[in-house]
Amino acid sequence: MRYALYFTPPKDHPLNGTASRWLGRDAFTGETYPAPEYPEMPAGEQFELTADPRRYGFHATIKAPFSLAASVTEKDLIPVVEDFAARTSAFEIPELVLGQLGRFFALVPGFLHPPLQDFAAKVVKSFEPFRAALSEADVARRKPEELTESQRANLLRWGYPYVMDDFGFHMTLTGKVPPERSGVMKEILAERFSAFTGRPLAISGLAVFVEEARGAPFKVHSWWPLAGAES
């Protein structure tokens, strides 16, 4: 089993509902949904292009999936997450926009927001004692030869390349979209998520996701509100 610390909106938040129906699965409930049908994109194609993020559930990675260190258990981890959330103030990303990261589409901040970067770094550091060291195979899977020097250092120190100064908040909406389909996908996503872009997003909680076996769908184990978050 692996655990991850992700940001996701609360279970009943409209963004979670919209994104879950787009991806085809709700990580809170396990409910699945048929792929939407668009004149310019058949349901089968949409379902294939969302397969990767569907397994992970709608989220932004804060501390990437990790196995627990031999000295700790889930019963040790969860109370610390609850306490961390209770001592960490909720805040907002000033503007959420639709972004394209290489061939992937995601919801991202409109600009770098230091409180968000600080929050992510604090989570990574605070829960490092719970993480088992990566195996050589785990390191190899990350293709360190393709990473920058700082990303390689992050991988070895924190178990994930994209942390600290290399962290970029993103809530993934697709897998790799072929270049010739990128324009169509962008138009569909811009319309589908128009109610949430160009406006703030509250970072109101921290979720524990679990992967019961390698390759299994990630599920929300628990969602903990940050201090001062609106209920």
Coordinates of N, CA and C in Angstrom, one line a residue:
M1 N 0.8 -1.2 0.0 CA 0.0 0.0 0.0 C 0.9 1.2 0.0
R2 N 0.4 2.3 -0.8 CA 1.1 3.5 -0.8 C 0.1 4.6 -0.3
Y3 N 0.7 5.7 0.3 CA -0.1 6.8 0.7 C 0.4 8.0 -0.1
A4 N -0.5 9.0 -0.2 CA -0.1 10.3 -0.8 C -0.8 11.4 -0.1
L5 N -0.2 12.6 0.0 CA -0.9 13.8 0.5 C -1.1 14.7 -0.7
Y6 N -2.4 14.9 -0.9 CA -2.9 15.6 -2.1 C -3.8 16.8 -1.6
F7 N -3.8 17.8 -2.5 CA -4.9 18.7 -2.4 C -6.0 18.3 -3.3
T8 N -7.2 18.3 -2.8 CA -8.4 18.2 -3.6 C -9.5 18.9 -2.9
P9 N -10.5 19.5 -3.7 CA -11.6 20.2 -3.0 C -12.4 19.2 -2.2
P10 N -13.2 19.7 -1.3 CA -14.0 18.8 -0.5 C -14.9 18.0 -1.4
K11 N -15.4 16.9 -0.8 CA -16.2 15.9 -1.5 C -17.4 16.5 -2.3
D12 N -18.1 17.5 -1.7 CA -19.3 18.0 -2.3 C -19.0 19.3 -3.0
H13 N -17.8 19.7 -3.2 CA -17.5 21.0 -3.9 C -17.8 20.8 -5.4
P14 N -18.4 21.8 -6.0 CA -18.7 21.7 -7.4 C -17.6 21.4 -8.3
L15 N -16.4 21.8 -8.0 CA -15.2 21.5 -8.8 C -14.9 20.0 -8.8
N16 N -15.0 19.4 -7.6 CA -14.8 18.0 -7.5 C -15.8 17.2 -8.4
G17 N -17.0 17.6 -8.3 CA -18.0 17.0 -9.1 C -17.8 17.1 -10.6
T18 N -17.5 18.3 -11.0 CA -17.2 18.5 -12.4 C -16.0 17.7 -12.9
A19 N -14.9 17.8 -12.1 CA -13.7 17.1 -12.6 C -13.9 15.6 -12.5
S20 N -14.6 15.1 -11.5 CA -14.8 13.6 -11.4 C -15.6 13.1 -12.6
R21 N -16.6 13.8 -13.0 CA -17.4 13.4 -14.1 C -16.6 13.5 -15.4
W22 N -15.7 14.5 -15.5 CA -14.9 14.6 -16.7 C -13.9 13.4 -16.7
L23 N -13.3 13.1 -15.6 CA -12.3 12.0 -15.5 C -12.9 10.6 -15.6
G24 N -14.2 10.5 -15.1 CA -14.9 9.2 -15.1 C -14.9 8.5 -13.8
R25 N -14.3 9.1 -12.7 CA -14.3 8.4 -11.4 C -14.2 9.5 -10.3
D26 N -14.9 9.3 -9.2 CA -14.9 10.1 -8.0 C -14.0 9.4 -7.0
A27 N -12.9 10.0 -6.6 CA -11.9 9.3 -5.7 C -12.5 9.2 -4.3
F28 N -13.5 10.1 -3.9 CA -14.1 10.0 -2.6 C -15.0 8.8 -2.5
T29 N -15.8 8.6 -3.5 CA -16.9 7.6 -3.4 C -16.6 6.3 -4.2
G30 N -15.7 6.4 -5.2 CA -15.4 5.3 -6.1 C -16.4 5.2 -7.2
E31 N -17.4 6.1 -7.2 CA -18.4 6.1 -8.3 C -17.8 6.4 -9.6
T32 N -18.2 5.7 -10.7 CA -17.7 5.9 -12.0 C -18.7 6.5 -12.9
Y33 N -18.3 7.1 -13.9 CA -19.2 7.9 -14.8 C -18.8 7.6 -16.3
P34 N -19.8 7.5 -17.2 CA -19.5 7.3 -18.6 C -18.8 8.6 -19.2
A35 N -18.0 8.3 -20.2 CA -17.3 9.5 -20.8 C -18.3 10.4 -21.5
P36 N -18.0 11.7 -21.4 CA -18.9 12.6 -22.1 C -18.7 12.5 -23.6
E37 N -19.7 12.7 -24.4 CA -19.7 12.6 -25.8 C -19.7 14.1 -26.4
Y38 N -18.7 14.4 -27.2 CA -18.7 15.7 -27.9 C -18.7 15.4 -29.4
P39 N -19.3 16.3 -30.2 CA -19.3 16.1 -31.6 C -17.9 16.0 -32.2
E40 N -17.0 16.8 -31.6 CA -15.6 16.8 -32.1 C -14.7 15.8 -31.4
M41 N -15.2 15.1 -30.4 CA -14.4 14.1 -29.7 C -15.2 13.0 -29.2
P42 N -15.2 11.9 -29.8 CA -16.0 10.7 -29.4 C -15.7 10.3 -28.0
A43 N -16.7 9.7 -27.3 CA -16.5 9.3 -25.9 C -15.3 8.3 -25.7
G44 N -15.1 7.4 -26.7 CA -14.0 6.5 -26.5 C -12.7 7.2 -26.5
E45 N -12.5 8.2 -27.3 CA -11.2 8.9 -27.4 C -11.0 9.7 -26.1
Q46 N -12.1 10.3 -25.6 CA -12.0 11.1 -24.3 C -11.7 10.2 -23.2
F47 N -12.3 9.0 -23.2 CA -12.1 8.0 -22.1 C -10.6 7.6 -22.1
E48 N -10.1 7.4 -23.2 CA -8.7 6.9 -23.3 C -7.7 8.0 -22.9
L49 N -8.0 9.3 -23.3 CA -7.1 10.4 -22.9 C -7.2 10.8 -21.5
T50 N -8.2 10.3 -20.7 CA -8.3 10.6 -19.3 C -8.0 9.4 -18.4
A51 N -7.5 8.3 -19.0 CA -7.2 7.1 -18.2 C -6.2 7.3 -17.1
D52 N -5.1 8.0 -17.4 CA -4.1 8.1 -16.4 C -4.5 9.0 -15.2
P53 N -5.0 10.2 -15.4 CA -5.5 10.9 -14.3 C -6.7 10.3 -13.6
R54 N -7.5 9.5 -14.3 CA -8.6 8.8 -13.7 C -8.2 7.9 -12.6
R55 N -7.1 7.2 -12.8 CA -6.6 6.3 -11.8 C -6.1 7.0 -10.5
Y56 N -5.6 8.2 -10.7 CA -5.1 8.9 -9.5 C -6.2 9.7 -8.8
G57 N -7.3 10.0 -9.5 CA -8.3 10.8 -8.9 C -8.0 12.3 -9.1
F58 N -9.0 13.1 -9.0 CA -8.8 14.6 -9.2 C -8.0 15.1 -8.0
H59 N -6.9 15.7 -8.3 CA -6.0 16.2 -7.2 C -4.9 17.0 -7.7
A60 N -4.2 17.7 -6.8 CA -2.9 18.2 -7.0 C -1.9 17.6 -6.0
T61 N -0.8 17.0 -6.6 CA 0.2 16.4 -5.7 C 0.9 17.4 -4.8
I62 N 0.9 17.1 -3.5 CA 1.7 17.9 -2.6 C 2.8 17.0 -2.1
K63 N 2.6 15.9 -1.5 CA 3.6 14.9 -1.2 C 3.2 13.6 -2.0
A64 N 4.1 13.3 -2.9 CA 3.9 12.2 -3.9 C 3.7 10.8 -3.2
P65 N 3.1 9.9 -3.9 CA 2.9 8.5 -3.3 C 4.1 7.9 -2.7
F66 N 4.0 7.4 -1.5 CA 5.1 6.8 -0.8 C 4.7 5.6 0.0
S67 N 5.6 4.6 0.2 CA 5.3 3.6 1.1 C 5.7 4.0 2.5
L68 N 5.1 3.5 3.5 CA 5.4 3.9 4.9 C 6.8 3.3 5.3
A69 N 7.5 4.1 6.1 CA 8.7 3.6 6.7 C 8.4 2.4 7.6
A70 N 9.3 1.5 7.8 CA 9.1 0.3 8.6 C 8.7 0.7 10.1
S71 N 9.1 1.8 10.5 CA 8.9 2.2 11.9 C 7.6 2.8 12.2
V72 N 6.7 3.0 11.2 CA 5.4 3.7 11.4 C 4.3 2.9 10.7
T73 N 3.1 3.2 11.1 CA 1.9 2.6 10.5 C 0.9 3.7 10.2
E74 N -0.2 3.3 9.5 CA -1.2 4.2 9.2 C -1.8 4.9 10.4
K75 N -1.9 4.1 11.5 CA -2.4 4.7 12.8 C -1.5 5.8 13.3
D76 N -0.2 5.8 12.9 CA 0.7 6.9 13.3 C 0.5 8.1 12.4
L77 N 0.3 7.8 11.1 CA 0.3 8.8 10.1 C -1.0 9.7 10.2
I78 N -2.1 9.1 10.3 CA -3.4 9.9 10.2 C -3.5 11.0 11.3
P79 N -3.3 10.7 12.5 CA -3.4 11.7 13.5 C -2.5 12.9 13.3
V80 N -1.3 12.6 12.7 CA -0.3 13.7 12.4 C -0.9 14.6 11.3
V81 N -1.5 14.0 10.3 CA -2.1 14.8 9.2 C -3.2 15.6 9.8
E82 N -4.1 15.1 10.6 CA -5.2 15.8 11.2 C -4.6 17.0 12.0
D83 N -3.6 16.8 12.8 CA -3.0 17.8 13.6 C -2.3 18.9 12.7
F84 N -1.6 18.4 11.7 CA -1.0 19.4 10.8 C -2.0 20.3 10.1
A85 N -3.1 19.7 9.7 CA -4.2 20.5 9.0 C -4.8 21.5 10.0
A86 N -5.0 21.1 11.2 CA -5.6 22.0 12.3 C -4.7 23.2 12.6
R87 N -3.4 23.0 12.4 CA -2.4 24.1 12.7 C -2.0 24.9 11.5
T88 N -2.5 24.6 10.3 CA -2.1 25.2 9.1 C -3.3 26.0 8.5
S89 N -3.1 27.3 8.3 CA -4.2 28.1 7.9 C -4.6 27.9 6.4
A90 N -5.9 27.9 6.2 CA -6.4 27.8 4.8 C -6.0 29.2 4.1
F91 N -6.0 29.1 2.8 CA -5.6 30.3 2.0 C -6.2 30.1 0.6
E92 N -6.0 31.1 -0.3 CA -6.6 31.0 -1.6 C -5.5 31.1 -2.6
I93 N -5.6 30.4 -3.7 CA -4.9 30.7 -5.0 C -5.7 31.8 -5.6
P94 N -5.0 33.0 -5.9 CA -5.8 34.1 -6.4 C -6.5 33.9 -7.7
E95 N -5.9 33.0 -8.6 CA -6.6 32.8 -9.9 C -6.2 31.4 -10.4
L96 N -7.2 30.6 -10.8 CA -7.1 29.3 -11.4 C -7.3 29.4 -12.9
V97 N -6.4 28.8 -13.6 CA -6.5 28.9 -15.1 C -6.3 27.5 -15.7
L98 N -6.7 27.4 -16.9 CA -6.5 26.1 -17.7 C -5.1 26.2 -18.3
G99 N -4.2 25.3 -18.0 CA -2.9 25.3 -18.5 C -2.5 24.1 -19.3
Q100 N -1.5 24.1 -20.0 CA -1.0 23.0 -20.8 C 0.5 22.8 -20.4
L101 N 0.8 21.6 -19.9 CA 2.1 21.2 -19.4 C 2.6 20.2 -20.4
G102 N 3.4 20.6 -21.4 CA 3.8 19.7 -22.4 C 2.5 19.2 -23.2
R103 N 2.3 17.9 -23.1 CA 1.1 17.4 -23.8 C -0.1 17.2 -22.9
F104 N 0.1 17.5 -21.6 CA -1.0 17.3 -20.6 C -1.7 18.7 -20.4
F105 N -3.0 18.6 -20.1 CA -3.8 19.7 -19.6 C -4.1 19.6 -18.2
A106 N -4.1 20.8 -17.5 CA -4.3 20.8 -16.1 C -4.9 22.2 -15.6
L107 N -5.5 22.2 -14.5 CA -5.8 23.5 -13.9 C -4.6 23.9 -13.0
V108 N -4.2 25.1 -13.2 CA -3.0 25.6 -12.6 C -3.2 27.1 -12.1
P109 N -2.3 27.5 -11.2 CA -2.4 29.0 -10.8 C -2.1 29.9 -12.0
G110 N -2.7 31.0 -12.0 CA -2.4 32.0 -13.0 C -1.0 32.6 -12.9
F111 N -0.4 32.5 -11.8 CA 0.9 33.0 -11.6 C 1.5 32.4 -10.3
L112 N 2.8 32.5 -10.1 CA 3.4 31.9 -8.9 C 2.9 32.5 -7.7
H113 N 2.5 31.7 -6.7 CA 1.9 32.3 -5.5 C 2.7 31.7 -4.3
P114 N 3.5 32.6 -3.7 CA 4.4 32.1 -2.6 C 3.7 31.4 -1.5
P115 N 2.6 31.8 -1.0 CA 2.0 31.0 0.1 C 1.7 29.5 -0.3
L116 N 1.4 29.3 -1.6 CA 1.1 27.9 -2.1 C 2.4 27.2 -2.1
Q117 N 3.5 27.8 -2.6 CA 4.8 27.1 -2.6 C 5.3 26.8 -1.2
D118 N 5.0 27.7 -0.3 CA 5.4 27.5 1.1 C 4.6 26.3 1.7
F119 N 3.4 26.3 1.4 CA 2.5 25.2 2.0 C 3.0 23.9 1.5
A120 N 3.3 23.8 0.2 CA 3.7 22.5 -0.4 C 5.0 22.0 0.2
A121 N 6.0 23.0 0.4 CA 7.3 22.6 0.9 C 7.1 22.2 2.4
K122 N 6.2 22.8 3.1 CA 6.0 22.5 4.5 C 5.4 21.0 4.6
V123 N 4.5 20.7 3.8 CA 3.9 19.3 3.8 C 5.0 18.3 3.5
V124 N 5.8 18.6 2.4 CA 6.9 17.6 2.1 C 7.8 17.4 3.2
K125 N 8.3 18.4 3.8 CA 9.2 18.3 4.9 C 8.6 17.7 6.2
S126 N 7.4 18.1 6.5 CA 6.8 17.6 7.8 C 6.5 16.1 7.8
F127 N 6.2 15.5 6.6 CA 5.9 14.1 6.5 C 7.0 13.2 6.0
E128 N 8.1 13.8 5.8 CA 9.3 13.0 5.4 C 9.6 11.8 6.3
P129 N 9.5 12.0 7.6 CA 9.8 10.8 8.5 C 8.9 9.6 8.3
F130 N 7.8 9.8 7.6 CA 6.9 8.7 7.4 C 7.2 7.9 6.1
R131 N 8.1 8.5 5.3 CA 8.3 7.9 3.9 C 9.4 6.9 4.0
A132 N 9.2 5.7 3.4 CA 10.2 4.7 3.2 C 11.1 5.2 2.1
A133 N 12.4 4.8 2.2 CA 13.4 5.2 1.1 C 13.0 4.5 -0.2
L134 N 13.3 5.2 -1.3 CA 13.0 4.6 -2.6 C 13.9 3.5 -2.9
S135 N 13.4 2.5 -3.6 CA 14.3 1.4 -4.0 C 15.0 1.9 -5.3
E136 N 16.0 1.1 -5.7 CA 16.8 1.5 -6.9 C 15.8 1.5 -8.1
A137 N 14.9 0.5 -8.1 CA 13.9 0.4 -9.2 C 13.0 1.7 -9.2
D138 N 12.6 2.1 -8.0 CA 11.8 3.3 -7.9 C 12.5 4.5 -8.5
V139 N 13.8 4.7 -8.2 CA 14.6 5.8 -8.7 C 14.7 5.7 -10.2
A140 N 14.9 4.5 -10.7 CA 15.1 4.3 -12.2 C 13.8 4.6 -12.9
R141 N 12.7 4.3 -12.3 CA 11.4 4.6 -13.0 C 11.2 6.1 -13.2
R142 N 11.9 6.9 -12.4 CA 11.8 8.4 -12.6 C 12.7 8.9 -13.7
K143 N 13.5 8.0 -14.3 CA 14.4 8.4 -15.4 C 15.3 9.6 -15.0
P144 N 16.1 9.4 -13.9 CA 16.9 10.5 -13.4 C 17.8 11.1 -14.5
E145 N 18.1 10.4 -15.5 CA 19.0 10.9 -16.6 C 18.3 12.0 -17.4
E146 N 17.0 12.1 -17.3 CA 16.2 13.1 -18.0 C 15.8 14.3 -17.1
L147 N 16.2 14.2 -15.8 CA 15.8 15.3 -14.9 C 17.0 16.3 -14.8
T148 N 16.6 17.5 -14.4 CA 17.6 18.5 -14.1 C 18.4 18.2 -12.9
E149 N 19.5 18.9 -12.6 CA 20.3 18.6 -11.5 C 19.5 18.7 -10.2
S150 N 18.7 19.8 -10.1 CA 17.9 20.0 -8.8 C 16.8 19.0 -8.7
Q151 N 16.2 18.6 -9.8 CA 15.2 17.5 -9.7 C 15.8 16.2 -9.3
R152 N 17.0 15.9 -9.8 CA 17.6 14.6 -9.3 C 17.9 14.7 -7.9
A153 N 18.4 15.9 -7.4 CA 18.7 16.0 -6.0 C 17.4 15.9 -5.1
N154 N 16.3 16.4 -5.6 CA 15.0 16.3 -4.9 C 14.6 14.8 -4.9
L155 N 14.8 14.1 -6.0 CA 14.4 12.7 -6.0 C 15.1 11.9 -4.9
L156 N 16.4 12.2 -4.8 CA 17.2 11.4 -3.8 C 16.9 11.9 -2.4
R157 N 16.6 13.2 -2.2 CA 16.4 13.7 -0.9 C 15.0 13.5 -0.4
W158 N 14.0 13.8 -1.3 CA 12.6 13.8 -0.9 C 11.7 12.7 -1.5
G159 N 12.3 12.0 -2.4 CA 11.6 10.9 -3.0 C 10.7 11.3 -4.2
Y160 N 10.9 12.5 -4.7 CA 10.1 13.0 -5.8 C 10.8 14.2 -6.4
P161 N 10.9 14.3 -7.7 CA 11.7 15.4 -8.4 C 11.1 16.8 -8.2
Y162 N 9.7 16.9 -8.2 CA 9.0 18.1 -8.4 C 8.6 18.7 -7.1
V163 N 9.5 19.0 -6.2 CA 9.2 19.6 -4.9 C 10.1 20.9 -4.7
M164 N 9.9 21.6 -3.7 CA 10.6 22.8 -3.3 C 10.6 23.8 -4.5
D165 N 11.8 24.2 -5.0 CA 11.8 25.2 -6.1 C 11.3 24.6 -7.4
D166 N 11.2 23.3 -7.5 CA 10.7 22.7 -8.7 C 9.2 22.3 -8.6
F167 N 8.6 22.7 -7.5 CA 7.2 22.4 -7.4 C 6.3 23.3 -8.3
G168 N 5.4 22.7 -9.0 CA 4.4 23.4 -9.7 C 3.0 22.8 -9.5
F169 N 2.1 23.6 -8.8 CA 0.8 23.1 -8.5 C 0.0 22.8 -9.8
H170 N -0.6 21.7 -9.9 CA -1.4 21.4 -11.1 C -2.4 20.3 -10.8
M171 N -3.6 20.4 -11.3 CA -4.7 19.5 -11.1 C -4.9 18.9 -12.5
T172 N -4.4 17.7 -12.7 CA -4.3 17.1 -14.0 C -5.7 16.7 -14.6
L173 N -6.0 17.0 -15.8 CA -7.2 16.7 -16.5 C -7.1 15.7 -17.6
T174 N -5.9 15.5 -18.1 CA -5.8 14.6 -19.3 C -4.4 13.9 -19.1
G175 N -4.3 12.8 -19.9 CA -3.0 12.2 -20.2 C -2.4 13.0 -21.3
K176 N -1.4 12.3 -22.0 CA -0.8 13.0 -23.2 C -1.7 13.1 -24.3
V177 N -2.0 14.3 -24.8 CA -2.9 14.5 -25.9 C -2.1 14.7 -27.2
P178 N -2.4 14.0 -28.2 CA -1.7 14.1 -29.5 C -1.7 15.6 -29.9
P179 N -0.6 16.1 -30.5 CA -0.6 17.5 -30.9 C -1.8 17.9 -31.8
E180 N -2.2 17.0 -32.7 CA -3.2 17.3 -33.6 C -4.6 17.4 -32.9
R181 N -4.7 16.9 -31.7 CA -6.0 16.9 -31.0 C -6.0 18.0 -29.8
S182 N -4.8 18.6 -29.7 CA -4.6 19.6 -28.6 C -5.6 20.7 -28.6
G183 N -5.8 21.3 -29.8 CA -6.7 22.4 -30.0 C -8.2 22.1 -29.6
V184 N -8.6 20.9 -30.0 CA -10.0 20.5 -29.7 C -10.1 20.3 -28.2
M185 N -9.1 19.6 -27.6 CA -9.2 19.3 -26.2 C -9.2 20.6 -25.4
K186 N -8.4 21.6 -25.8 CA -8.3 22.9 -25.1 C -9.7 23.6 -25.1
E187 N -10.4 23.5 -26.3 CA -11.7 24.2 -26.4 C -12.7 23.5 -25.5
I188 N -12.7 22.1 -25.4 CA -13.6 21.4 -24.6 C -13.4 21.7 -23.1
L189 N -12.1 21.6 -22.7 CA -11.8 21.9 -21.3 C -12.1 23.3 -20.9
A190 N -11.8 24.3 -21.8 CA -12.1 25.7 -21.4 C -13.6 25.9 -21.2
E191 N -14.4 25.2 -22.0 CA -15.9 25.4 -21.8 C -16.3 24.6 -20.5
R192 N -15.8 23.4 -20.4 CA -16.3 22.6 -19.3 C -15.9 23.1 -17.9
F193 N -14.8 23.8 -17.8 CA -14.3 24.3 -16.5 C -14.4 25.8 -16.4
S194 N -15.2 26.4 -17.3 CA -15.2 27.9 -17.3 C -15.8 28.5 -16.0
A195 N -16.6 27.7 -15.2 CA -17.1 28.2 -14.0 C -16.1 28.3 -12.9
F196 N -14.9 27.7 -13.1 CA -13.9 27.7 -12.1 C -12.6 28.4 -12.4
T197 N -12.4 28.8 -13.7 CA -11.2 29.5 -14.1 C -11.4 31.0 -14.1
G198 N -10.3 31.7 -14.0 CA -10.4 33.1 -13.9 C -10.8 33.6 -12.5
R199 N -10.8 32.8 -11.5 CA -11.3 33.1 -10.2 C -10.5 32.4 -9.2
P200 N -10.6 32.8 -7.9 CA -9.7 32.1 -6.9 C -10.2 30.7 -6.6
L201 N -9.2 29.9 -6.0 CA -9.5 28.6 -5.6 C -9.1 28.5 -4.1
A202 N -10.0 28.1 -3.2 CA -9.6 27.9 -1.8 C -8.8 26.7 -1.6
I203 N -7.7 26.8 -1.0 CA -6.9 25.6 -0.5 C -7.4 25.4 0.9
S204 N -8.4 24.6 1.1 CA -9.1 24.5 2.3 C -8.9 23.2 3.1
G205 N -8.1 22.3 2.5 CA -7.9 21.0 3.2 C -6.8 20.2 2.6
L206 N -6.4 19.2 3.3 CA -5.4 18.3 2.9 C -5.9 16.9 3.0
A207 N -5.8 16.1 1.9 CA -6.4 14.8 1.8 C -5.3 13.7 1.8
V208 N -5.6 12.6 2.5 CA -4.8 11.4 2.4 C -5.4 10.5 1.4
F209 N -4.7 10.2 0.3 CA -5.1 9.2 -0.7 C -4.3 7.9 -0.5
V210 N -5.0 6.8 -0.8 CA -4.3 5.5 -0.7 C -4.4 4.7 -2.0
E211 N -3.3 4.0 -2.3 CA -3.3 3.1 -3.4 C -3.1 1.7 -2.7
E212 N -4.1 0.9 -2.8 CA -4.1 -0.4 -2.0 C -3.1 -1.4 -2.6
A213 N -2.8 -1.3 -3.9 CA -1.8 -2.2 -4.5 C -1.2 -1.4 -5.7
R214 N 0.0 -1.6 -6.1 CA 0.6 -0.9 -7.2 C -0.3 -1.0 -8.4
G215 N -0.7 0.1 -9.0 CA -1.5 0.1 -10.2 C -3.0 0.2 -9.9
A216 N -3.4 0.1 -8.6 CA -4.8 0.2 -8.3 C -5.2 1.7 -8.3
P217 N -6.5 1.9 -8.4 CA -7.0 3.3 -8.3 C -6.7 3.9 -7.0
F218 N -6.3 5.2 -7.0 CA -6.2 5.9 -5.7 C -7.5 6.3 -5.2
K219 N -7.7 6.2 -3.8 CA -8.9 6.5 -3.2 C -8.7 7.5 -2.1
V220 N -9.6 8.4 -1.8 CA -9.5 9.3 -0.6 C -9.7 8.5 0.6
H221 N -8.7 8.4 1.5 CA -8.8 7.8 2.8 C -9.5 8.8 3.8
S222 N -9.0 10.0 3.8 CA -9.6 11.0 4.7 C -9.2 12.4 4.1
W223 N -10.1 13.4 4.5 CA -9.9 14.8 4.1 C -10.0 15.6 5.3
W224 N -8.9 16.4 5.5 CA -8.8 17.2 6.8 C -8.8 18.7 6.5
P225 N -9.8 19.4 7.0 CA -9.9 20.9 6.8 C -8.7 21.6 7.4
L226 N -8.2 22.6 6.7 CA -7.2 23.5 7.2 C -7.8 24.5 8.2
A227 N -7.1 25.1 9.1 CA -7.6 26.0 10.1 C -8.2 27.2 9.4
G228 N -9.4 27.5 9.9 CA -10.2 28.7 9.4 C -10.9 28.4 8.0
A229 N -10.8 27.2 7.5 CA -11.5 26.9 6.2 C -13.0 27.1 6.4
E230 N -13.7 27.6 5.4 CA -15.1 27.7 5.5 C -15.7 26.3 5.3
S231 N -16.7 25.9 6.1 CA -17.3 24.6 6.0 C -18.4 24.6 5.0

